[in-house]
Structure formats: C-alpha cells, structure tokens
CSV table of C-alpha atoms and ligand atoms in Angstrom, one decimal:
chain,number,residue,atom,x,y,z
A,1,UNK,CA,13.9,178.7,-27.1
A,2,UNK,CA,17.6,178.2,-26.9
A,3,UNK,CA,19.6,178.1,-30.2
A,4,UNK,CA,20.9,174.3,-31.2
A,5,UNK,CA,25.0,173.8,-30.0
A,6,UNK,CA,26.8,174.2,-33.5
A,7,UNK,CA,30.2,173.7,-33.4
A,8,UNK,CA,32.4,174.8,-36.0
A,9,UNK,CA,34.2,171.4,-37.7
A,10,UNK,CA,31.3,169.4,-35.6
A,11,UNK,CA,28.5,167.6,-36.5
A,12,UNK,CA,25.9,170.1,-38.2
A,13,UNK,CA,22.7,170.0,-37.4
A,14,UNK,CA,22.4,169.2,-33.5
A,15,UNK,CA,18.8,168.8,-32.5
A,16,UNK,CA,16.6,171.0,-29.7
A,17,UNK,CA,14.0,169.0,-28.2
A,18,UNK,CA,11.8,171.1,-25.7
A,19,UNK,CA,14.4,173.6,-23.5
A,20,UNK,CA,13.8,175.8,-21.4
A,21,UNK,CA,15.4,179.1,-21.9
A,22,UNK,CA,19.2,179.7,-20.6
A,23,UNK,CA,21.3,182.6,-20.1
A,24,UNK,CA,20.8,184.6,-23.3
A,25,UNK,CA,17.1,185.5,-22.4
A,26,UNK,CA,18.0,186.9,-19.2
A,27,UNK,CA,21.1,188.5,-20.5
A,28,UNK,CA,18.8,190.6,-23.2
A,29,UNK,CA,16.7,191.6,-20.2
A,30,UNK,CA,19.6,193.0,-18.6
A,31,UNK,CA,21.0,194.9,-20.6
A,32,UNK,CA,18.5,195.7,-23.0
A,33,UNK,CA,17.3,199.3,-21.6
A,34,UNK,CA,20.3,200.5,-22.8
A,35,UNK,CA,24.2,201.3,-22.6
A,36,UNK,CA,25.4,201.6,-18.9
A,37,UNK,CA,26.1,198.7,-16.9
A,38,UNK,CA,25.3,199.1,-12.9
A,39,UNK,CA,26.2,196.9,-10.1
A,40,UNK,CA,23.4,195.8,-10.0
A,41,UNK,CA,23.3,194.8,-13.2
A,42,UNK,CA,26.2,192.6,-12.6
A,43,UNK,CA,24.7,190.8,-9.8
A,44,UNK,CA,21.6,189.9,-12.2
A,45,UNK,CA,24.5,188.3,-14.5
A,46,UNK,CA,25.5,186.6,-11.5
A,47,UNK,CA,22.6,185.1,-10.9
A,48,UNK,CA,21.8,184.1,-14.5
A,49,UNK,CA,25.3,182.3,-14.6
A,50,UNK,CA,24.1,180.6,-11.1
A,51,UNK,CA,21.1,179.5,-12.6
A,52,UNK,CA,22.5,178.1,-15.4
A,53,UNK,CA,24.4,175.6,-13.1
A,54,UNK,CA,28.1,177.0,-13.2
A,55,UNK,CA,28.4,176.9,-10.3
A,56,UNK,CA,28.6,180.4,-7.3
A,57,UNK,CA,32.4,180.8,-7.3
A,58,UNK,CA,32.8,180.4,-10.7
A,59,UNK,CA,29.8,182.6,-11.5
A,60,UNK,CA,31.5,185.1,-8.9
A,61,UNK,CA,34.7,184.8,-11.0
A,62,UNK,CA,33.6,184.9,-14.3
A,63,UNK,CA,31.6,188.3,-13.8
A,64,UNK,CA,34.9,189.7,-11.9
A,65,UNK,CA,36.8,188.7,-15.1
A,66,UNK,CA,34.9,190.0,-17.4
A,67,UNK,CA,34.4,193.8,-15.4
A,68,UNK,CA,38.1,193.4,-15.8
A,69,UNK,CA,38.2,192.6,-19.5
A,70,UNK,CA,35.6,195.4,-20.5
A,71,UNK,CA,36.7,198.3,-17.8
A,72,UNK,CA,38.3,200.7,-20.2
A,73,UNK,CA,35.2,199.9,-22.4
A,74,UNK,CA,31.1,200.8,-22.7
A,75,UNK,CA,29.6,197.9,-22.9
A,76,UNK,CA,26.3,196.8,-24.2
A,77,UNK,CA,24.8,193.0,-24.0
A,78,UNK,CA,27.0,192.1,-26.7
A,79,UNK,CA,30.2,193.8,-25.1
A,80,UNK,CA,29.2,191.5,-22.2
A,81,UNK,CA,28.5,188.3,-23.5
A,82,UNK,CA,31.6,188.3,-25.9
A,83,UNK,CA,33.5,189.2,-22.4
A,84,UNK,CA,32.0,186.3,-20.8
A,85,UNK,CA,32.6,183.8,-23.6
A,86,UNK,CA,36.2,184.9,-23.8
A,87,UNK,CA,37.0,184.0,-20.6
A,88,UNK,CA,34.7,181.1,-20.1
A,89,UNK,CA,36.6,179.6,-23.2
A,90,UNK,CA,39.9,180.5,-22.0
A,91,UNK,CA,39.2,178.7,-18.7
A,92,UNK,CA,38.1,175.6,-20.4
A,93,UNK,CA,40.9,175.7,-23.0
A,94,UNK,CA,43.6,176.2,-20.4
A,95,UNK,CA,43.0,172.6,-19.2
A,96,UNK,CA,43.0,171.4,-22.6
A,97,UNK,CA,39.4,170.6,-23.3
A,98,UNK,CA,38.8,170.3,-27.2
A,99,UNK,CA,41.4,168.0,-28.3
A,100,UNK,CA,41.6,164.1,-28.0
A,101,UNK,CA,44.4,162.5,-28.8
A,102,UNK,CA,44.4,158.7,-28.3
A,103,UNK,CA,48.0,158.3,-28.0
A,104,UNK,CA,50.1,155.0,-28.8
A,105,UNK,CA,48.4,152.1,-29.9
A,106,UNK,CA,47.1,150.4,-27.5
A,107,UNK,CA,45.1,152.6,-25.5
A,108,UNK,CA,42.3,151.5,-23.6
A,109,UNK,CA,40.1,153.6,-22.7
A,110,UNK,CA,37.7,153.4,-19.2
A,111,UNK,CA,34.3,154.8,-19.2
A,112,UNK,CA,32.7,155.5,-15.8
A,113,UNK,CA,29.5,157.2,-14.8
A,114,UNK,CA,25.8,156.9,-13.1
A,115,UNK,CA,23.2,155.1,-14.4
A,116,UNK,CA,21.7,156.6,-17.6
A,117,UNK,CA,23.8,159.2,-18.6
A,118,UNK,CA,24.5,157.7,-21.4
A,119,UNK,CA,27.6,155.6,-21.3
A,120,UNK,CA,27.4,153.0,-23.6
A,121,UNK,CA,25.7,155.0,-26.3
A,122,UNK,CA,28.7,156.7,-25.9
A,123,UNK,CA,31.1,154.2,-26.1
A,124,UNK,CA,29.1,153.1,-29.2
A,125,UNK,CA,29.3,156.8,-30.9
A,126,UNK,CA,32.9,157.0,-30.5
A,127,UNK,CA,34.1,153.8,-31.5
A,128,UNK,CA,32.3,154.7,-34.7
A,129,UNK,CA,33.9,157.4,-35.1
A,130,UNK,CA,37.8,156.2,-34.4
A,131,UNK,CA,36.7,153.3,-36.9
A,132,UNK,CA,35.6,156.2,-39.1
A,133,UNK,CA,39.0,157.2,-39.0
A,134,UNK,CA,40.4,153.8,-39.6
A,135,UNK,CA,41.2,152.7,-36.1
A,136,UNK,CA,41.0,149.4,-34.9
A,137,UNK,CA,39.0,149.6,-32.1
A,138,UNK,CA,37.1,146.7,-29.9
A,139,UNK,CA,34.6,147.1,-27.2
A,140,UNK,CA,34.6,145.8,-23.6
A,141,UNK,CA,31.1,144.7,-21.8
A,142,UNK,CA,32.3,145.3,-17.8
A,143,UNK,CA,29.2,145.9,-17.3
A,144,UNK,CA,28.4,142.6,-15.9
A,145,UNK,CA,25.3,143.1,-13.6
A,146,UNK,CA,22.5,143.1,-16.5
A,147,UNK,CA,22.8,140.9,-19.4
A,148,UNK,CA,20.8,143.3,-21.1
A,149,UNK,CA,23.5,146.2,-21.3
A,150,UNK,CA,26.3,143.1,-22.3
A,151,UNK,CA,23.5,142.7,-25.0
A,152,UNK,CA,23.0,146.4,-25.7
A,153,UNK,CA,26.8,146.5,-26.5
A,154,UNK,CA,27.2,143.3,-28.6
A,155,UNK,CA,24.2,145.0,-30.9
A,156,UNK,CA,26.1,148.4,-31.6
A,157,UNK,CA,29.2,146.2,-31.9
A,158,UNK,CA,27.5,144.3,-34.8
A,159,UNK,CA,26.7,147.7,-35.7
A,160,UNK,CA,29.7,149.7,-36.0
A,161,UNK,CA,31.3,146.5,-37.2
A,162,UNK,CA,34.1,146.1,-34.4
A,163,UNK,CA,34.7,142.6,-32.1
A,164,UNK,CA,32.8,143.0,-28.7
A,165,UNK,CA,34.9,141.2,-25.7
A,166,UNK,CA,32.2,139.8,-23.0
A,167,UNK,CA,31.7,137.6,-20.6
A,168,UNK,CA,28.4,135.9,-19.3
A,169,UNK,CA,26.3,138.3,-17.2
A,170,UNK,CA,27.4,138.0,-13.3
A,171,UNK,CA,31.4,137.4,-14.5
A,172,UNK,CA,33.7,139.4,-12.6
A,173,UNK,CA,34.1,142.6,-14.7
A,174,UNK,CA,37.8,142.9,-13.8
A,175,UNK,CA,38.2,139.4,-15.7
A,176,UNK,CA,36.3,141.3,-18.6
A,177,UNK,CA,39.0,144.1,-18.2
A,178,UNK,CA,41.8,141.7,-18.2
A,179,UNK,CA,40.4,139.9,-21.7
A,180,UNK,CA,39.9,143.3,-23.0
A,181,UNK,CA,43.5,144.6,-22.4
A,182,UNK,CA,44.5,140.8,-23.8
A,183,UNK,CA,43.1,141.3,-27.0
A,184,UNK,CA,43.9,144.9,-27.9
A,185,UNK,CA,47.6,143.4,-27.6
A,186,UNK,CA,47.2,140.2,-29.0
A,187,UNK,CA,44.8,141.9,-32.2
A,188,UNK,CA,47.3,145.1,-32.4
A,189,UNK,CA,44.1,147.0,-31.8
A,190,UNK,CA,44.7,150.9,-31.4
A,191,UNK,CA,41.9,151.2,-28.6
A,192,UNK,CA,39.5,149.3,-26.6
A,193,UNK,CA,36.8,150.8,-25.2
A,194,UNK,CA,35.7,149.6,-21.8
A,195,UNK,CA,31.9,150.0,-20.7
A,196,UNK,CA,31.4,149.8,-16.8
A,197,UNK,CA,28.6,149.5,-15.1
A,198,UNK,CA,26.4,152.5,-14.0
A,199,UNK,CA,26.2,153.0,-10.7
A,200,UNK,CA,25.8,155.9,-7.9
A,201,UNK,CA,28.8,157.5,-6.9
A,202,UNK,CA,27.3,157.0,-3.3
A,203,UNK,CA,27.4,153.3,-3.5
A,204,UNK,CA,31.3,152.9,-2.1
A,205,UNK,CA,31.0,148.8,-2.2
A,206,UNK,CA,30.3,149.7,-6.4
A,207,UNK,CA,33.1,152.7,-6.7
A,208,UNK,CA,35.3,150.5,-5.1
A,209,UNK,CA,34.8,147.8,-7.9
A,210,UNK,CA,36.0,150.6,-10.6
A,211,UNK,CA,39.4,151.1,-8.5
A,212,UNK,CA,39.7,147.8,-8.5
A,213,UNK,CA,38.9,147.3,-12.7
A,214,UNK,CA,42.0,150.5,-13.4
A,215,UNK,CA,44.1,148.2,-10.9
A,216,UNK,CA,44.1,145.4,-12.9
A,217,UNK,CA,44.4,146.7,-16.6
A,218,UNK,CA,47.3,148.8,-15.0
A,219,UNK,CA,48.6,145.7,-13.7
A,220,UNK,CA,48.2,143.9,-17.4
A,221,UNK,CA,49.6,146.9,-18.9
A,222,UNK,CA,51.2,149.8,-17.3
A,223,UNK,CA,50.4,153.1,-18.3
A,224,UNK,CA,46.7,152.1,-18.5
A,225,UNK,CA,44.2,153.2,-18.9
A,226,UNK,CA,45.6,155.4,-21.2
A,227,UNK,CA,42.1,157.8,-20.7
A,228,UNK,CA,39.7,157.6,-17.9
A,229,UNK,CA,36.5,158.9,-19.4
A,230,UNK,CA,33.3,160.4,-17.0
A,231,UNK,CA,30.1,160.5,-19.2
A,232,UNK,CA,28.2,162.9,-17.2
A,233,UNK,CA,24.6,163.9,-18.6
A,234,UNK,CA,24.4,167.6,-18.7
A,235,UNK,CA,20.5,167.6,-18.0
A,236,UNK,CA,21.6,166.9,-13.8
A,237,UNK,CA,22.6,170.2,-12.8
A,238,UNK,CA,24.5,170.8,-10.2
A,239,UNK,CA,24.3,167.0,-8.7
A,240,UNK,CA,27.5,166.4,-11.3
A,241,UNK,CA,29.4,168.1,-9.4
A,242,UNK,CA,29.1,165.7,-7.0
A,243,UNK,CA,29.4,162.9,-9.3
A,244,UNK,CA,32.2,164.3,-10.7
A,245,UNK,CA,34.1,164.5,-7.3
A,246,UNK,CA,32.9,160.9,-6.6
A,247,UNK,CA,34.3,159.1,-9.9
A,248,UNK,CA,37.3,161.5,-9.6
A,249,UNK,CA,38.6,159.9,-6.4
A,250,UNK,CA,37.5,156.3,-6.8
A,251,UNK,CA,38.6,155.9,-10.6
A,252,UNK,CA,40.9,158.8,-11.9
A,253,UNK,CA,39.2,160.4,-13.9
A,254,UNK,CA,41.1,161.5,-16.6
A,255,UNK,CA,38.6,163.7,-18.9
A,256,UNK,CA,35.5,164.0,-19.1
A,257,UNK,CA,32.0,163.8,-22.3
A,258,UNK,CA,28.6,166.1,-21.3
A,259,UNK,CA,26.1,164.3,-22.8
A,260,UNK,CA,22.5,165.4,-23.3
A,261,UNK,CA,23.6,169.1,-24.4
A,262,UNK,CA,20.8,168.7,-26.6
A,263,UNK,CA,18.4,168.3,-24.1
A,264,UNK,CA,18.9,171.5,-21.6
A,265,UNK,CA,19.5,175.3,-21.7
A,266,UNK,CA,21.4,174.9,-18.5
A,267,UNK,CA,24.5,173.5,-20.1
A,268,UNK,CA,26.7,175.0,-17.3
A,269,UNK,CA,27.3,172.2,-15.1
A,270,UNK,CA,30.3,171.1,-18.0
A,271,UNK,CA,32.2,174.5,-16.8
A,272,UNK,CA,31.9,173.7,-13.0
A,273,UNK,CA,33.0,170.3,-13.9
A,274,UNK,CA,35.8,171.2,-15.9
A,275,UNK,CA,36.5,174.2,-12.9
A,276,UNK,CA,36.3,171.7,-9.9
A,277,UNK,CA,38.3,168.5,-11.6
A,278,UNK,CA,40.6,170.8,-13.5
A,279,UNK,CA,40.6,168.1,-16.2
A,280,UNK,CA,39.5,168.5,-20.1
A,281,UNK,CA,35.8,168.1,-21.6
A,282,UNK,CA,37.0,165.6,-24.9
A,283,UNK,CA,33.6,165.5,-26.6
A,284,UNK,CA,29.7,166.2,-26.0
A,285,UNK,CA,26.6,163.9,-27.0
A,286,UNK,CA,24.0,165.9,-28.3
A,287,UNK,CA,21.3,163.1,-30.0
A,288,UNK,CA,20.6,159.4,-29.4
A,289,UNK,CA,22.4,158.1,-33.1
A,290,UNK,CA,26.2,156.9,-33.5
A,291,UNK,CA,26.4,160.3,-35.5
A,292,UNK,CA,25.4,162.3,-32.1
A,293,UNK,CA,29.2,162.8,-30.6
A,294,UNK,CA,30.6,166.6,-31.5
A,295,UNK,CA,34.2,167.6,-30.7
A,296,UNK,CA,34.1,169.6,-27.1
A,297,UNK,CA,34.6,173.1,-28.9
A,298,UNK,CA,35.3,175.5,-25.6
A,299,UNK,CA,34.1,178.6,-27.6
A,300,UNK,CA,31.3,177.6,-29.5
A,301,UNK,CA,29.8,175.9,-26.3
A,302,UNK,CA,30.5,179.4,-24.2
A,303,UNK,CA,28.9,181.1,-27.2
A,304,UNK,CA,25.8,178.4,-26.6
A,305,UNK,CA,25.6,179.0,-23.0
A,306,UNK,CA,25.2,182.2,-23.6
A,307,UNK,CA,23.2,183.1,-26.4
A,308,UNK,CA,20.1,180.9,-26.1
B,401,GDP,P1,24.0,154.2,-19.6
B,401,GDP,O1,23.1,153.6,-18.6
B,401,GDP,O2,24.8,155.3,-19.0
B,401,GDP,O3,24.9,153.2,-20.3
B,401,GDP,O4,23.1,155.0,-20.6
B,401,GDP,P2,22.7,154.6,-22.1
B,401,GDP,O5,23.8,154.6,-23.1
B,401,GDP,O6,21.9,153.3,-22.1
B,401,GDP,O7,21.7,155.8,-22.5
B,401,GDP,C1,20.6,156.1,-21.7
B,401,GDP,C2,19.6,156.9,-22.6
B,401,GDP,O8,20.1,158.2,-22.9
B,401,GDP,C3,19.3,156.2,-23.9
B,401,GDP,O9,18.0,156.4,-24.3
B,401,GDP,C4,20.2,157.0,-24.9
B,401,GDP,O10,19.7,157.0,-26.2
B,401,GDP,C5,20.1,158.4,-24.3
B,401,GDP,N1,21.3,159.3,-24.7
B,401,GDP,C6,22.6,159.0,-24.6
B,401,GDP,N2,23.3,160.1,-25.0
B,401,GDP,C7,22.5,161.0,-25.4
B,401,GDP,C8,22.6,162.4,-25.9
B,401,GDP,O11,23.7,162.9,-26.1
B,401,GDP,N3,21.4,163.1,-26.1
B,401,GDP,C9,20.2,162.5,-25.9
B,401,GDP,N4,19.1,163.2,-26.2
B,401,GDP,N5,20.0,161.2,-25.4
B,401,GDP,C10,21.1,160.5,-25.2
C-alpha cells in the first residue's frame, strides 16, 4: 500500500483510499538481493518508472541521469531512489513548479480541463484558501451548459463566503467572462476565479469556445488571464498527456493542478506533464473538502512517487 503524499508546510494528513502499489515496491525488489547494480537492473527501473506513467523518454532520461549522478558511487535502493528523486525534483523545480504567486491585483484566473477531474472543487478549494489569506476573491460560473454546475458553484460560493458572478444556464460563457473581469475591477477584487465547462479536448467546436473565453477577458483587460490553470486528475494515466497537449494549444495553458493524488500510486503522469508542457505544477488535490488543496512540493512528490 503506497504511503499518503505529505508535504512538508502542506496540509498534514492526506488520505489513501485503496491504491495499488507504485514504484517503491518494485524498486525494493530490484535492488533488494543486494549491493551491485547491473544493466539489467536498470532496465527493470525503467520499466517501473514506465509503469508508473512518466512517460518512456523521460523514464529513459531519468535512469541515464541518475547512472550519472551515482557513477563514482555503490549504490543500494536507497542510493538509487535518492538519485532518482534528485533529479526528478530538479526537473520539476527548473520550470518553477511549487510556487504560486498571484501577481497584481486583479488577476483572473482561467480553469480548463475534461469533465470530472475536478475543476470546480478546485476552484472552490483555492478560493478558500486565498480568502484564508485575506484575498478578495469572487468566482465565475462559465460553465454555462448545466445549471447544475452554475449551482454547484453558487453553493461553495455561499460556502467559502465570496460573491459568485453567473448567468442563467445556456448564456454565452464569454458574457460570463466579461462580467467576471467587470467586477474584479469595479469591486477591487485581487482574483477571480473562472470555472469553464468540462469538455473533451477532442471536441474542437468546445476547445474553440475556451480560445474564444481568454480572447475576450484579454480584450477587457490586457494581460489576462493572468494564470491559465489545467486541472488534470492524476488517476488518467497517460491519456493527460494528451489532454494536456490539447488545452495547451487551444487555451494557453499557463500551469497546471494534479488532482486525485490521493487516489493512485501512479502519480507520474504530473512529471510527463510538467516534461511535455515545460510549464509549473502550482498545487495538487488530494481529498474531496475545501481543505484538500496542498502546495505542489517537487521533492516531497518525487519522494512519493518513489517510495510507496
Ligand atoms: P469537474 O467536472 O471537473 O468540475 O469536477 P468536480 O469538481 O465536479 O469533481 C468531480 C469529482 O471529483 C467530485 O466528486 C469531487 O469531489 C472529486 N474530486 C475533486 N478533486 C479531488 C481530489 O483531489 N481527490 C479526490 N479523491 N476527489 C476529488
């Protein structure tokens, strides 16, 4: 059973529900016989880096790296993973994953992303936490198709406590976009956060719609959105990457939240992200609550990966 993610300055106690086993098993295996570490042996980390959804290059990469880093060195499993974790953390850090800065008031803030990976808990979770730090945030329901998800939102607005902008289900959620970017200058808000809705990356008539949303709140305010935020649910596996591509192309993605980490041993998909967009992971969702949103920590989650 894989360990819970902790990260250090994070939320505490992050949940396991049901996981298979990840890297960490297989790594013991490995190495476990004893001290010297064969070709072969290599190849098997290969694999378990493959398996674990990081994707073949970067599993290819990562295992060159790390010979590298340990070849003066005898190395047991622990030699190995540390290796790994050192430069899976370094990769994710060079692009700047961990650290979130919202920038001059206003900044609105674009969330994109399929169907269910959990976008507007997400939104929810971290306007409550920029309130928590005494922002004044509103939400933005552009998610016009179901009135049940403009509901959804209005609910954890009442919540949280923050103003909700809407429009009746159907409206055109650019006009939603425009009233959002509105009232984040008219109130002097320091963010709004925009919930789109959820829709395959396949769909072009639908991706084409998001283009269109970033067009018209850069139009109403240049410079925005300030961050263009992919909630991807780390469960997928390798099908994010393809996701990822998608939304990077139609809507500028900008950064990018793995939710679900609590929910899979096979966290790696966030590295092949991070690898193929060569943009930051801000945050991670690892629970269903408001409290459920952890600060993307690049070494604690390469310690995760490869522990459990
Ligand atoms: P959306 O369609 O992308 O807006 O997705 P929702 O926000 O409606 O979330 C879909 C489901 O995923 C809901 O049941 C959420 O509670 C759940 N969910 C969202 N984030 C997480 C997470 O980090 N971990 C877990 N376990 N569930 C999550």
């Amino acid at each position: 059973m894989k360990r819970p993610l902790r990260q250090p300055g994070g939320l505490a106690s992050l949940g396991v529900r049901g996981r298979s086993p990840g890297i960490g098993p297989r790594l013991r295996a490995i190495f476990g016989g004893g001290s010297s570490i064969s070709d072969a042996s290599w190849e098997e980390v290969e694999e378990a880096l493959i398996a674990a959804d990081v994707g073949a290059g970067t599993a290819l990469e990562l295992v060159d790296a790390a010979r590298g880093r340990l070849a003066t060195r005898a190395a047991d499993v622990n030699g190995v993973r540390g290796a790994l974790r050192d430069e899976i953390a370094a990769r994710l850090t060079a692009v700047g994953s961990g650290t979130f800065d919202l920038g001059p008031s206003p900044s609105i803030l674009l969330f994109v992303g399929v169907n269910g990976t959990g976008k507007t808990t997400t939104v929810a979770k971290l306007a409550s936490r920029l309130t928590s730090e005494g922002r004044a945030v509103a939400l933005a329901a552009a998610d016009t198709f179901r009135a049940a998800a403009i509901e959804q939102l209005r609910i954890w607005g009442e919540q949280i406590g923050v103003p909700v902008v809407a429009q009746r289900a159907g409206a055109d959620p650019g006009a939603v976009a425009f009233d959002a970017v509105t009232a984040a200058d008219a109130r002097g808000l320091d963010a709004v956060l925009i919930d789109t809705a959820g829709r395959l990356h396949t769909k072009g008539h639908l991706m084409t719609e998001l283009t269109k949303i970033r067009d018209v709140v850069q139009r109403r305010l240049p410079g925005q959105p300030r961050h263009v935020l992919l909630v991807l649910d780390a469960t997928i596996g390798q099908n994010g990457i393809a996701q990822a591509e998608a939304f990077s192309a139609d809507a500028g993605v900008t950064s990018v939240i793995v939710t679900k980490l609590d929910g899979t041993a096979k966290g790696g998909v966030a590295l092949a992200v991070v690898e193929r967009l060569q943009v930051p992971i801000h945050f991670v969702g690892v629970g269903e609550g408001l409290d459920d949103l952890a600060p993307f920590d690049p070494r604690a989650y390469a310690e995760w990966l490869l522990t459990a």
